[in-house]
Structure formats: C-alpha cells, structure tokens
Amino acid sequence: MTQMPLAKALNESLRKALENDPKVVIMGEDVGRLGGVFRITDGLHKDFGEDRVIDTPLAESGIVGTAIGLALRGYRPVVEIQFDGFVFPAYDQIVTQLAKMHARSLGKVKLPVVVRIPYGGGIGAVEHHSESPEALFAHVAGLKIVSPSNANDAYWMLQQAIECDDPVIVFEPKRRYWDKGEVDVSAVPGDLHKAVVAKPGTDLTLAAYGPMVKVCLEAAAAAANEGRSLEVLDLRSMSPIDFDTIQASAERTGRLVVVHEAPVFYGAGAEIAARITERSFYHLEAPVLRVGGFHAPYPPARLEEEYLPGLDRVLDAVDRALAF
C-alpha cells in the first residue's frame, strides 16, 4: 500500500499503461512538456517521448477526431479535455462517431478511446471550468461513464478504462485531486462498473459518486453523533449503473438519498430514483430523495459554496427521509 494524492494515482496509472502497451498514446492540450494544468501527465513526456505523449492544438473536436482515427489503426488513445466546460466542441465527435461506430459497423469496429475530463467545482475557477456534464454523456448509448472518488479507484479504474475495447469517459473530480489515500498497486481490481459500500449502515442509504462521496461520508459521520446509522454507496459508474447493489442497499435500509454535484433536474439521480422506486416500491419507507446542484448556470467563484451540495443539504435530505 502506497499513500498518494488522487492526482498522483492518475499519473502512476497512465505511466503503468504506457509501460504495459506500446499502443497507448496520450493526447491533449499542454499534456506534454507542461505535464497538464493539474500535472496529471507530469514527467510522462520526458520518459516516453513526444510520439506517445502528444501536445495538441486548442481544438477539442480535432483532438477526439484524431483519437478516433488512431483507434481505427489499432492504437489506444487517452485524450485529456483540459476542463469540463471545454468538452462541448468535441460533443459531436463523441456522441455521433465515438459512441456509434461499434453499432454502425455491426460490431466489427472497436474504438478503445479514453476521454479524461476533470469535472466539478470547488476550486474557485472562472466560467466553463466547473461543470458537471456527466448526464449528457450517460444518456448516449455506446459510451461507458465512470468517476473515481479516491486515489485507489483512480489508479485502477483508469487502467481498466484504457484496457477496455469500448470508449470510456473518465470524469475526474478535480477538487479531490489533492486528497491523499492508500493505493494498493498489487491488488486485483474489481468490476469497473460495480458500486461498493464505502460505509455500512442500517437506517438510510446515501448513494453518490466522484466528489460527493467524501461529502456523504462526512454526513454519515455527523449523523452518527445523533444516533443515526447511514450507509454510503460509492456508485463509481454512471453508465452502466449498478442498480442491483443500490437496490439491495435501499431495501436493507428502507430509505435512499442520491447525491451528485450536477443539477438535480434531469440528473443521474432522477434515473436512479425512478428505477429503485419501480424495483423496490414495497420495501421503501420513504420516497427516494435527491440532492444536487441548482438548475442554473454555475455561479462565480464567490458564490459556488452556496451552489454546491454540502453537508447541510445532505443532512436536510436525511432528516426529511427519516421523518416519513
């Protein structure tokens, strides 16, 4: 076990992938000599050369389009979108080409492309740097969507995404980049899309992914001081979603609150709430509740703490669910 920040775990994961497979290439804005704005690719250009760690122009559509062409020629490109809000020029390439090629070719063509996207708020950034657009991509068939919440998952999930023959978008919670955690580099990783119980409990289930898992663990600790036992699920994957694990937990505790940083309106929590209500209606003691961002543009940095779901909003939902 080695302790490292989540950002360093991603860096080590990319290094391992480059070492293991000569067909792995990294592409993106400033990923080479600079090592990325968050230093996720730091040192890789020096150690593996400019043919495998490639600085690109500021052209997200071109970056993803080039990655698709490389994948067609047998490479495994790992694309970095510098910030979440910069992905939209590449949206057409991702949803009409990358996501569709396997079905369009009746399964004959595989596109093992990974798109890394630092996402979410909490870093005091300017406009277009704090978005949570995961639901826009999870809605598209043909894409796999994952988000690690801790350093160990970051290390293993990124490698698993690179090894996958399908396109995978890895949403990296940028405000957790500097959170340290234990990484077991010799472990056998589990299912990339399997949810895990981050903390067991009996009274209510909190289900979250990415940056909100830490908030939910803090909420569970605060609730324990009041004699409440909250279970915390780390969903890890947004497409596919591990509904079986969520269902088992919700039926065990009788209550479910889904938490994500993205807006509640049409967010991933809506699909989870609907599906668990259909599956577990007679096991639930309260309606499935959702906690998330507001249906409004992401605010200036000085107001983002009011926008982001925090401990108080999660605990308020817990109180409402337990009041039934």
Tab-separated table of N, CA and C in Angstrom, residues 44-182:
chain	number	residue	atom	x	y	z
A	44	LEU	N	5.695	12.364	-18.002
A	44	LEU	CA	5.450	11.308	-18.984
A	44	LEU	C	6.046	11.657	-20.350
A	45	HIS	N	5.979	12.936	-20.729
A	45	HIS	CA	6.566	13.369	-21.994
A	45	HIS	C	8.077	13.128	-21.992
A	46	LYS	N	8.723	13.436	-20.888
A	46	LYS	CA	10.173	13.245	-20.769
A	46	LYS	C	10.542	11.762	-20.857
A	47	ASP	N	9.746	10.911	-20.239
A	47	ASP	CA	10.100	9.492	-20.143
A	47	ASP	C	9.659	8.664	-21.344
A	48	PHE	N	8.601	9.097	-22.035
A	48	PHE	CA	8.069	8.285	-23.125
A	48	PHE	C	8.138	8.976	-24.488
A	49	GLY	N	8.476	10.253	-24.498
A	49	GLY	CA	8.703	10.932	-25.763
A	49	GLY	C	7.475	11.572	-26.366
A	50	GLU	N	7.714	12.468	-27.323
A	50	GLU	CA	6.638	13.264	-27.909
A	50	GLU	C	5.758	12.467	-28.874
A	51	ASP	N	6.186	11.273	-29.261
A	51	ASP	CA	5.343	10.450	-30.127
A	51	ASP	C	4.252	9.722	-29.348
A	52	ARG	N	4.407	9.653	-28.019
A	52	ARG	CA	3.416	8.939	-27.205
A	52	ARG	C	2.698	9.855	-26.225
A	53	VAL	N	3.263	10.995	-25.925
A	53	VAL	CA	2.607	11.999	-25.082
A	53	VAL	C	2.592	13.278	-25.905
A	54	ILE	N	1.449	13.555	-26.513
A	54	ILE	CA	1.373	14.483	-27.633
A	54	ILE	C	0.661	15.771	-27.239
A	55	ASP	N	1.361	16.896	-27.349
A	55	ASP	CA	0.729	18.208	-27.187
A	55	ASP	C	-0.081	18.523	-28.445
A	56	THR	N	-1.327	18.886	-28.242
A	56	THR	CA	-2.217	19.161	-29.367
A	56	THR	C	-2.560	20.641	-29.442
A	57	PRO	N	-3.088	21.092	-30.570
A	57	PRO	CA	-3.649	22.447	-30.636
A	57	PRO	C	-4.886	22.574	-29.746
A	58	LEU	N	-5.348	23.800	-29.557
A	58	LEU	CA	-6.572	24.037	-28.784
A	58	LEU	C	-7.767	23.747	-29.693
A	59	ALA	N	-8.087	22.488	-29.838
A	59	ALA	CA	-9.138	22.085	-30.784
A	59	ALA	C	-9.715	20.752	-30.340
A	60	GLU	N	-10.667	20.816	-29.400
A	60	GLU	CA	-11.182	19.584	-28.797
A	60	GLU	C	-11.817	18.648	-29.818
A	61	SER	N	-12.544	19.185	-30.777
A	61	SER	CA	-13.141	18.330	-31.803
A	61	SER	C	-12.048	17.608	-32.590
A	62	GLY	N	-10.987	18.319	-32.920
A	62	GLY	CA	-9.876	17.710	-33.634
A	62	GLY	C	-9.142	16.686	-32.796
A	63	ILE	N	-9.020	16.942	-31.503
A	63	ILE	CA	-8.332	16.004	-30.611
A	63	ILE	C	-9.079	14.673	-30.585
A	64	VAL	N	-10.391	14.720	-30.345
A	64	VAL	CA	-11.174	13.485	-30.271
A	64	VAL	C	-11.265	12.818	-31.646
A	65	GLY	N	-11.433	13.620	-32.697
A	65	GLY	CA	-11.486	13.052	-34.039
A	65	GLY	C	-10.198	12.329	-34.404
A	66	THR	N	-9.058	12.910	-34.029
A	66	THR	CA	-7.772	12.260	-34.279
A	66	THR	C	-7.650	10.975	-33.470
A	67	ALA	N	-8.132	11.010	-32.228
A	67	ALA	CA	-8.097	9.802	-31.393
A	67	ALA	C	-8.920	8.675	-32.014
A	68	ILE	N	-10.064	9.019	-32.608
A	68	ILE	CA	-10.886	8.014	-33.278
A	68	ILE	C	-10.107	7.389	-34.436
A	69	GLY	N	-9.431	8.231	-35.226
A	69	GLY	CA	-8.625	7.712	-36.323
A	69	GLY	C	-7.499	6.815	-35.841
A	70	LEU	N	-6.845	7.190	-34.761
A	70	LEU	CA	-5.779	6.363	-34.199
A	70	LEU	C	-6.321	5.025	-33.707
A	71	ALA	N	-7.489	5.058	-33.064
A	71	ALA	CA	-8.094	3.817	-32.578
A	71	ALA	C	-8.432	2.891	-33.734
A	72	LEU	N	-8.875	3.459	-34.843
A	72	LEU	CA	-9.169	2.644	-36.029
A	72	LEU	C	-7.908	1.962	-36.558
A	73	ARG	N	-6.747	2.532	-36.274
A	73	ARG	CA	-5.477	1.971	-36.728
A	73	ARG	C	-4.804	1.100	-35.668
A	74	GLY	N	-5.536	0.809	-34.571
A	74	GLY	CA	-5.015	-0.125	-33.587
A	74	GLY	C	-4.404	0.472	-32.342
A	75	TYR	N	-4.439	1.796	-32.210
A	75	TYR	CA	-3.902	2.435	-31.012
A	75	TYR	C	-4.968	2.515	-29.914
A	76	ARG	N	-4.500	2.837	-28.718
A	76	ARG	CA	-5.404	3.063	-27.577
A	76	ARG	C	-5.164	4.486	-27.067
A	77	PRO	N	-5.810	5.473	-27.680
A	77	PRO	CA	-5.582	6.867	-27.283
A	77	PRO	C	-6.259	7.203	-25.951
A	78	VAL	N	-5.540	7.983	-25.166
A	78	VAL	CA	-6.094	8.549	-23.935
A	78	VAL	C	-6.110	10.057	-24.121
A	79	VAL	N	-7.298	10.615	-24.240
A	79	VAL	CA	-7.473	12.036	-24.539
A	79	VAL	C	-7.761	12.800	-23.253
A	80	GLU	N	-7.081	13.903	-23.059
A	80	GLU	CA	-7.413	14.782	-21.933
A	80	GLU	C	-8.146	16.006	-22.451
A	81	ILE	N	-9.337	16.239	-21.910
A	81	ILE	CA	-10.043	17.511	-22.096
A	81	ILE	C	-9.653	18.377	-20.898
A	82	GLN	N	-9.059	19.509	-21.154
A	82	GLN	CA	-8.400	20.255	-20.092
A	82	GLN	C	-9.338	20.631	-18.941
A	83	PHE	N	-10.546	21.065	-19.272
A	83	PHE	CA	-11.571	21.365	-18.276
A	83	PHE	C	-12.917	20.887	-18.802
A	84	ASP	N	-13.817	20.578	-17.876
A	84	ASP	CA	-15.141	20.047	-18.207
A	84	ASP	C	-15.891	20.884	-19.240
A	85	GLY	N	-15.876	22.190	-19.069
A	85	GLY	CA	-16.616	23.066	-19.972
A	85	GLY	C	-16.032	23.158	-21.364
A	86	PHE	N	-14.831	22.607	-21.562
A	86	PHE	CA	-14.202	22.643	-22.883
A	86	PHE	C	-14.593	21.453	-23.752
A	87	VAL	N	-15.370	20.516	-23.214
A	87	VAL	CA	-15.667	19.287	-23.951
A	87	VAL	C	-16.693	19.503	-25.058
A	88	PHE	N	-17.460	20.580	-24.985
A	88	PHE	CA	-18.607	20.695	-25.889
A	88	PHE	C	-18.241	20.863	-27.366
A	89	PRO	N	-17.121	21.483	-27.737
A	89	PRO	CA	-16.738	21.441	-29.152
A	89	PRO	C	-16.494	20.016	-29.662
A	90	ALA	N	-16.185	19.093	-28.750
A	90	ALA	CA	-15.960	17.697	-29.136
A	90	ALA	C	-17.205	16.836	-28.991
A	91	TYR	N	-18.307	17.433	-28.574
A	91	TYR	CA	-19.517	16.642	-28.286
A	91	TYR	C	-19.996	15.875	-29.511
A	92	ASP	N	-19.956	16.512	-30.665
A	92	ASP	CA	-20.403	15.844	-31.885
A	92	ASP	C	-19.537	14.620	-32.183
A	93	GLN	N	-18.226	14.761	-32.105
A	93	GLN	CA	-17.337	13.632	-32.356
A	93	GLN	C	-17.601	12.487	-31.372
A	94	ILE	N	-17.858	12.848	-30.114
A	94	ILE	CA	-18.048	11.822	-29.083
A	94	ILE	C	-19.364	11.074	-29.271
A	95	VAL	N	-20.453	11.803	-29.496
A	95	VAL	CA	-21.769	11.148	-29.488
A	95	VAL	C	-22.195	10.616	-30.853
A	96	THR	N	-21.689	11.193	-31.946
A	96	THR	CA	-22.116	10.711	-33.268
A	96	THR	C	-21.100	9.801	-33.941
A	97	GLN	N	-19.856	9.828	-33.477
A	97	GLN	CA	-18.834	8.964	-34.063
A	97	GLN	C	-18.315	7.946	-33.044
A	98	LEU	N	-17.720	8.444	-31.982
A	98	LEU	CA	-17.100	7.560	-30.994
A	98	LEU	C	-18.109	6.572	-30.402
A	99	ALA	N	-19.289	7.061	-30.051
A	99	ALA	CA	-20.296	6.203	-29.420
A	99	ALA	C	-21.004	5.282	-30.401
A	100	LYS	N	-20.993	5.632	-31.675
A	100	LYS	CA	-21.833	4.911	-32.642
A	100	LYS	C	-21.080	3.925	-33.534
A	101	MET	N	-19.760	4.034	-33.619
A	101	MET	CA	-19.030	3.269	-34.628
A	101	MET	C	-19.168	1.764	-34.450
A	102	HIS	N	-19.171	1.282	-33.224
A	102	HIS	CA	-19.284	-0.157	-32.982
A	102	HIS	C	-20.610	-0.691	-33.516
A	103	ALA	N	-21.716	0.024	-33.215
A	103	ALA	CA	-23.025	-0.402	-33.719
A	103	ALA	C	-23.136	-0.197	-35.224
A	104	ARG	N	-22.575	0.918	-35.719
A	104	ARG	CA	-22.648	1.222	-37.143
A	104	ARG	C	-21.960	0.146	-37.980
A	105	SER	N	-20.902	-0.451	-37.430
A	105	SER	CA	-20.152	-1.477	-38.156
A	105	SER	C	-20.614	-2.894	-37.814
A	106	LEU	N	-21.761	-2.986	-37.121
A	106	LEU	CA	-22.309	-4.290	-36.699
A	106	LEU	C	-21.296	-5.076	-35.865
A	107	GLY	N	-20.574	-4.342	-35.017
A	107	GLY	CA	-19.659	-4.972	-34.088
A	107	GLY	C	-18.276	-5.254	-34.622
A	108	LYS	N	-18.010	-4.897	-35.866
A	108	LYS	CA	-16.708	-5.212	-36.464
A	108	LYS	C	-15.617	-4.226	-36.056
A	109	VAL	N	-16.014	-3.008	-35.721
A	109	VAL	CA	-15.036	-1.967	-35.381
A	109	VAL	C	-15.098	-1.681	-33.886
A	110	LYS	N	-13.936	-1.646	-33.241
A	110	LYS	CA	-13.841	-1.275	-31.837
A	110	LYS	C	-13.065	0.027	-31.731
A	111	LEU	N	-13.494	0.875	-30.827
A	111	LEU	CA	-12.813	2.152	-30.611
A	111	LEU	C	-12.408	2.268	-29.139
A	112	PRO	N	-11.247	1.732	-28.780
A	112	PRO	CA	-10.790	1.793	-27.383
A	112	PRO	C	-10.187	3.154	-27.042
A	113	VAL	N	-11.040	4.153	-26.954
A	113	VAL	CA	-10.620	5.524	-26.665
A	113	VAL	C	-11.057	5.891	-25.254
A	114	VAL	N	-10.169	6.474	-24.490
A	114	VAL	CA	-10.500	7.010	-23.166
A	114	VAL	C	-10.485	8.526	-23.253
A	115	VAL	N	-11.545	9.154	-22.770
A	115	VAL	CA	-11.614	10.616	-22.685
A	115	VAL	C	-11.600	10.990	-21.209
A	116	ARG	N	-10.528	11.622	-20.767
A	116	ARG	CA	-10.405	12.067	-19.382
A	116	ARG	C	-10.933	13.488	-19.270
A	117	ILE	N	-11.842	13.711	-18.313
A	117	ILE	CA	-12.413	15.039	-18.128
A	117	ILE	C	-12.358	15.423	-16.647
A	118	PRO	N	-11.494	16.378	-16.242
A	118	PRO	CA	-11.588	16.936	-14.892
A	118	PRO	C	-12.917	17.690	-14.768
A	119	TYR	N	-13.699	17.361	-13.746
A	119	TYR	CA	-15.036	17.962	-13.694
A	119	TYR	C	-15.391	18.414	-12.284
A	120	GLY	N	-16.451	19.229	-12.228
A	120	GLY	CA	-16.978	19.685	-10.952
A	120	GLY	C	-16.348	20.979	-10.478
A	121	GLY	N	-16.926	21.514	-9.408
A	121	GLY	CA	-16.483	22.795	-8.873
A	121	GLY	C	-15.623	22.643	-7.633
A	122	GLY	N	-15.598	23.729	-6.862
A	122	GLY	CA	-14.869	23.701	-5.603
A	122	GLY	C	-13.439	24.170	-5.672
A	123	ILE	N	-13.004	24.730	-6.825
A	123	ILE	CA	-11.610	25.187	-6.937
A	123	ILE	C	-11.522	26.687	-7.193
A	124	GLY	N	-12.660	27.381	-7.145
A	124	GLY	CA	-12.632	28.829	-7.331
A	124	GLY	C	-12.304	29.269	-8.734
A	125	ALA	N	-12.764	28.509	-9.723
A	125	ALA	CA	-12.406	28.787	-11.105
A	125	ALA	C	-13.397	29.749	-11.765
A	126	VAL	N	-13.040	30.169	-12.976
A	126	VAL	CA	-13.902	31.065	-13.742
A	126	VAL	C	-14.897	30.239	-14.558
A	127	GLU	N	-15.733	30.929	-15.335
A	127	GLU	CA	-16.780	30.279	-16.115
A	127	GLU	C	-16.205	29.194	-17.045
A	128	HIS	N	-16.974	28.131	-17.233
A	128	HIS	CA	-16.615	26.990	-18.096
A	128	HIS	C	-15.562	26.074	-17.488
A	129	HIS	N	-15.249	26.240	-16.213
A	129	HIS	CA	-14.217	25.426	-15.581
A	129	HIS	C	-14.755	24.599	-14.412
A	130	SER	N	-16.057	24.567	-14.205
A	130	SER	CA	-16.595	23.886	-13.014
A	130	SER	C	-17.885	23.138	-13.318
A	131	GLU	N	-18.023	22.640	-14.533
A	131	GLU	CA	-19.266	21.989	-14.942
A	131	GLU	C	-19.308	20.520	-14.522
A	132	SER	N	-20.510	19.962	-14.508
A	132	SER	CA	-20.725	18.532	-14.252
A	132	SER	C	-21.647	17.990	-15.340
A	133	PRO	N	-21.100	17.707	-16.530
A	133	PRO	CA	-21.941	17.337	-17.675
A	133	PRO	C	-22.124	15.831	-17.865
A	134	GLU	N	-21.904	15.041	-16.807
A	134	GLU	CA	-21.904	13.596	-16.988
A	134	GLU	C	-23.222	13.030	-17.511
A	135	ALA	N	-24.353	13.620	-17.115
A	135	ALA	CA	-25.648	13.092	-17.564
A	135	ALA	C	-25.823	13.243	-19.077
A	136	LEU	N	-25.222	14.289	-19.660
A	136	LEU	CA	-25.319	14.488	-21.102
A	136	LEU	C	-24.699	13.321	-21.864
A	137	PHE	N	-23.647	12.740	-21.298
A	137	PHE	CA	-22.961	11.631	-21.955
A	137	PHE	C	-23.539	10.285	-21.545
A	138	ALA	N	-23.986	10.165	-20.300
A	138	ALA	CA	-24.582	8.906	-19.846
A	138	ALA	C	-25.860	8.582	-20.614
A	139	HIS	N	-26.500	9.605	-21.162
A	139	HIS	CA	-27.724	9.410	-21.935
A	139	HIS	C	-27.449	8.767	-23.290
A	140	VAL	N	-26.185	8.756	-23.717
A	140	VAL	CA	-25.822	8.294	-25.056
A	140	VAL	C	-25.392	6.833	-25.007
A	141	ALA	N	-26.125	5.975	-25.702
A	141	ALA	CA	-25.745	4.564	-25.780
A	141	ALA	C	-24.413	4.434	-26.518
A	142	GLY	N	-23.579	3.512	-26.041
A	142	GLY	CA	-22.285	3.288	-26.673
A	142	GLY	C	-21.118	3.873	-25.923
A	143	LEU	N	-21.390	4.639	-24.858
A	143	LEU	CA	-20.335	5.214	-24.032
A	143	LEU	C	-20.403	4.615	-22.635
A	144	LYS	N	-19.261	4.363	-22.060
A	144	LYS	CA	-19.185	3.981	-20.656
A	144	LYS	C	-18.680	5.182	-19.869
A	145	ILE	N	-19.307	5.444	-18.725
A	145	ILE	CA	-19.016	6.652	-17.948
A	145	ILE	C	-18.675	6.250	-16.518
A	146	VAL	N	-17.491	6.625	-16.044
A	146	VAL	CA	-17.087	6.292	-14.684
A	146	VAL	C	-16.492	7.523	-14.009
A	147	SER	N	-16.453	7.471	-12.666
A	147	SER	CA	-15.863	8.572	-11.904
A	147	SER	C	-15.321	8.040	-10.585
A	148	PRO	N	-14.003	8.040	-10.405
A	148	PRO	CA	-13.431	7.592	-9.126
A	148	PRO	C	-13.597	8.655	-8.053
A	149	SER	N	-13.671	8.211	-6.814
A	149	SER	CA	-13.803	9.148	-5.694
A	149	SER	C	-12.571	9.176	-4.815
A	150	ASN	N	-11.638	8.247	-5.035
A	150	ASN	CA	-10.478	8.125	-4.165
A	150	ASN	C	-9.265	7.694	-4.980
A	151	ALA	N	-8.099	7.762	-4.367
A	151	ALA	CA	-6.851	7.510	-5.089
A	151	ALA	C	-6.753	6.078	-5.595
A	152	ASN	N	-7.169	5.101	-4.800
A	152	ASN	CA	-7.054	3.703	-5.224
A	152	ASN	C	-7.922	3.433	-6.452
A	153	ASP	N	-9.148	3.926	-6.413
A	153	ASP	CA	-10.022	3.757	-7.582
A	153	ASP	C	-9.474	4.509	-8.790
A	154	ALA	N	-8.922	5.691	-8.568
A	154	ALA	CA	-8.363	6.451	-9.685
A	154	ALA	C	-7.261	5.648	-10.375
A	155	TYR	N	-6.399	5.026	-9.585
A	155	TYR	CA	-5.290	4.248	-10.136
A	155	TYR	C	-5.794	3.079	-10.970
A	156	TRP	N	-6.739	2.334	-10.427
A	156	TRP	CA	-7.181	1.111	-11.104
A	156	TRP	C	-8.238	1.355	-12.165
A	157	MET	N	-9.171	2.264	-11.918
A	157	MET	CA	-10.261	2.474	-12.876
A	157	MET	C	-9.746	3.057	-14.183
A	158	LEU	N	-8.738	3.933	-14.106
A	158	LEU	CA	-8.190	4.498	-15.337
A	158	LEU	C	-7.495	3.409	-16.161
A	159	GLN	N	-6.746	2.532	-15.514
A	159	GLN	CA	-6.116	1.439	-16.252
A	159	GLN	C	-7.158	0.519	-16.884
A	160	GLN	N	-8.220	0.223	-16.129
A	160	GLN	CA	-9.278	-0.631	-16.667
A	160	GLN	C	-9.961	0.031	-17.853
A	161	ALA	N	-10.153	1.345	-17.779
A	161	ALA	CA	-10.763	2.073	-18.887
A	161	ALA	C	-9.884	1.991	-20.135
A	162	ILE	N	-8.569	2.128	-19.957
A	162	ILE	CA	-7.642	2.071	-21.086
A	162	ILE	C	-7.635	0.676	-21.712
A	163	GLU	N	-7.768	-0.346	-20.898
A	163	GLU	CA	-7.769	-1.727	-21.398
A	163	GLU	C	-9.092	-2.116	-22.053
A	164	CYS	N	-10.144	-1.338	-21.839
A	164	CYS	CA	-11.468	-1.654	-22.375
A	164	CYS	C	-11.498	-1.405	-23.884
A	165	ASP	N	-12.177	-2.269	-24.612
A	165	ASP	CA	-12.288	-2.106	-26.066
A	165	ASP	C	-13.391	-1.125	-26.467
A	166	ASP	N	-14.152	-0.645	-25.498
A	166	ASP	CA	-15.209	0.333	-25.761
A	166	ASP	C	-14.750	1.725	-25.324
A	167	PRO	N	-15.340	2.768	-25.890
A	167	PRO	CA	-14.996	4.119	-25.441
A	167	PRO	C	-15.464	4.368	-24.009
A	168	VAL	N	-14.582	4.933	-23.215
A	168	VAL	CA	-14.881	5.212	-21.806
A	168	VAL	C	-14.564	6.672	-21.521
A	169	ILE	N	-15.487	7.358	-20.868
A	169	ILE	CA	-15.232	8.712	-20.376
A	169	ILE	C	-14.977	8.620	-18.878
A	170	VAL	N	-13.821	9.091	-18.456
A	170	VAL	CA	-13.460	9.086	-17.042
A	170	VAL	C	-13.596	10.515	-16.520
A	171	PHE	N	-14.603	10.738	-15.705
A	171	PHE	CA	-14.800	12.046	-15.085
A	171	PHE	C	-14.008	12.073	-13.781
A	172	GLU	N	-13.006	12.961	-13.733
A	172	GLU	CA	-12.114	13.038	-12.585
A	172	GLU	C	-12.515	14.222	-11.694
A	173	PRO	N	-12.823	13.965	-10.423
A	173	PRO	CA	-13.262	15.052	-9.530
A	173	PRO	C	-12.105	15.971	-9.161
A	174	LYS	N	-12.007	17.086	-9.857
A	174	LYS	CA	-10.791	17.898	-9.763
A	174	LYS	C	-10.554	18.458	-8.368
A	175	ARG	N	-11.609	18.714	-7.595
A	175	ARG	CA	-11.351	19.248	-6.259
A	175	ARG	C	-10.861	18.169	-5.289
A	176	ARG	N	-10.860	16.911	-5.735
A	176	ARG	CA	-10.307	15.828	-4.925
A	176	ARG	C	-8.905	15.430	-5.392
A	177	TYR	N	-8.370	16.107	-6.389
A	177	TYR	CA	-7.045	15.760	-6.906
A	177	TYR	C	-5.990	15.713	-5.802
A	178	TRP	N	-6.107	16.559	-4.802
A	178	TRP	CA	-5.066	16.667	-3.781
A	178	TRP	C	-5.398	15.862	-2.515
A	179	ASP	N	-6.525	15.160	-2.507
A	179	ASP	CA	-6.870	14.297	-1.377
A	179	ASP	C	-6.020	13.032	-1.423
A	180	LYS	N	-5.351	12.727	-0.335
A	180	LYS	CA	-4.487	11.561	-0.294
A	180	LYS	C	-5.254	10.313	0.130
A	181	GLY	N	-4.780	9.170	-0.346
A	181	GLY	CA	-5.391	7.901	0.025
A	181	GLY	C	-4.424	6.760	-0.228
A	182	GLU	N	-4.741	5.607	0.330
A	182	GLU	CA	-3.917	4.418	0.148
A	182	GLU	C	-4.194	3.794	-1.219
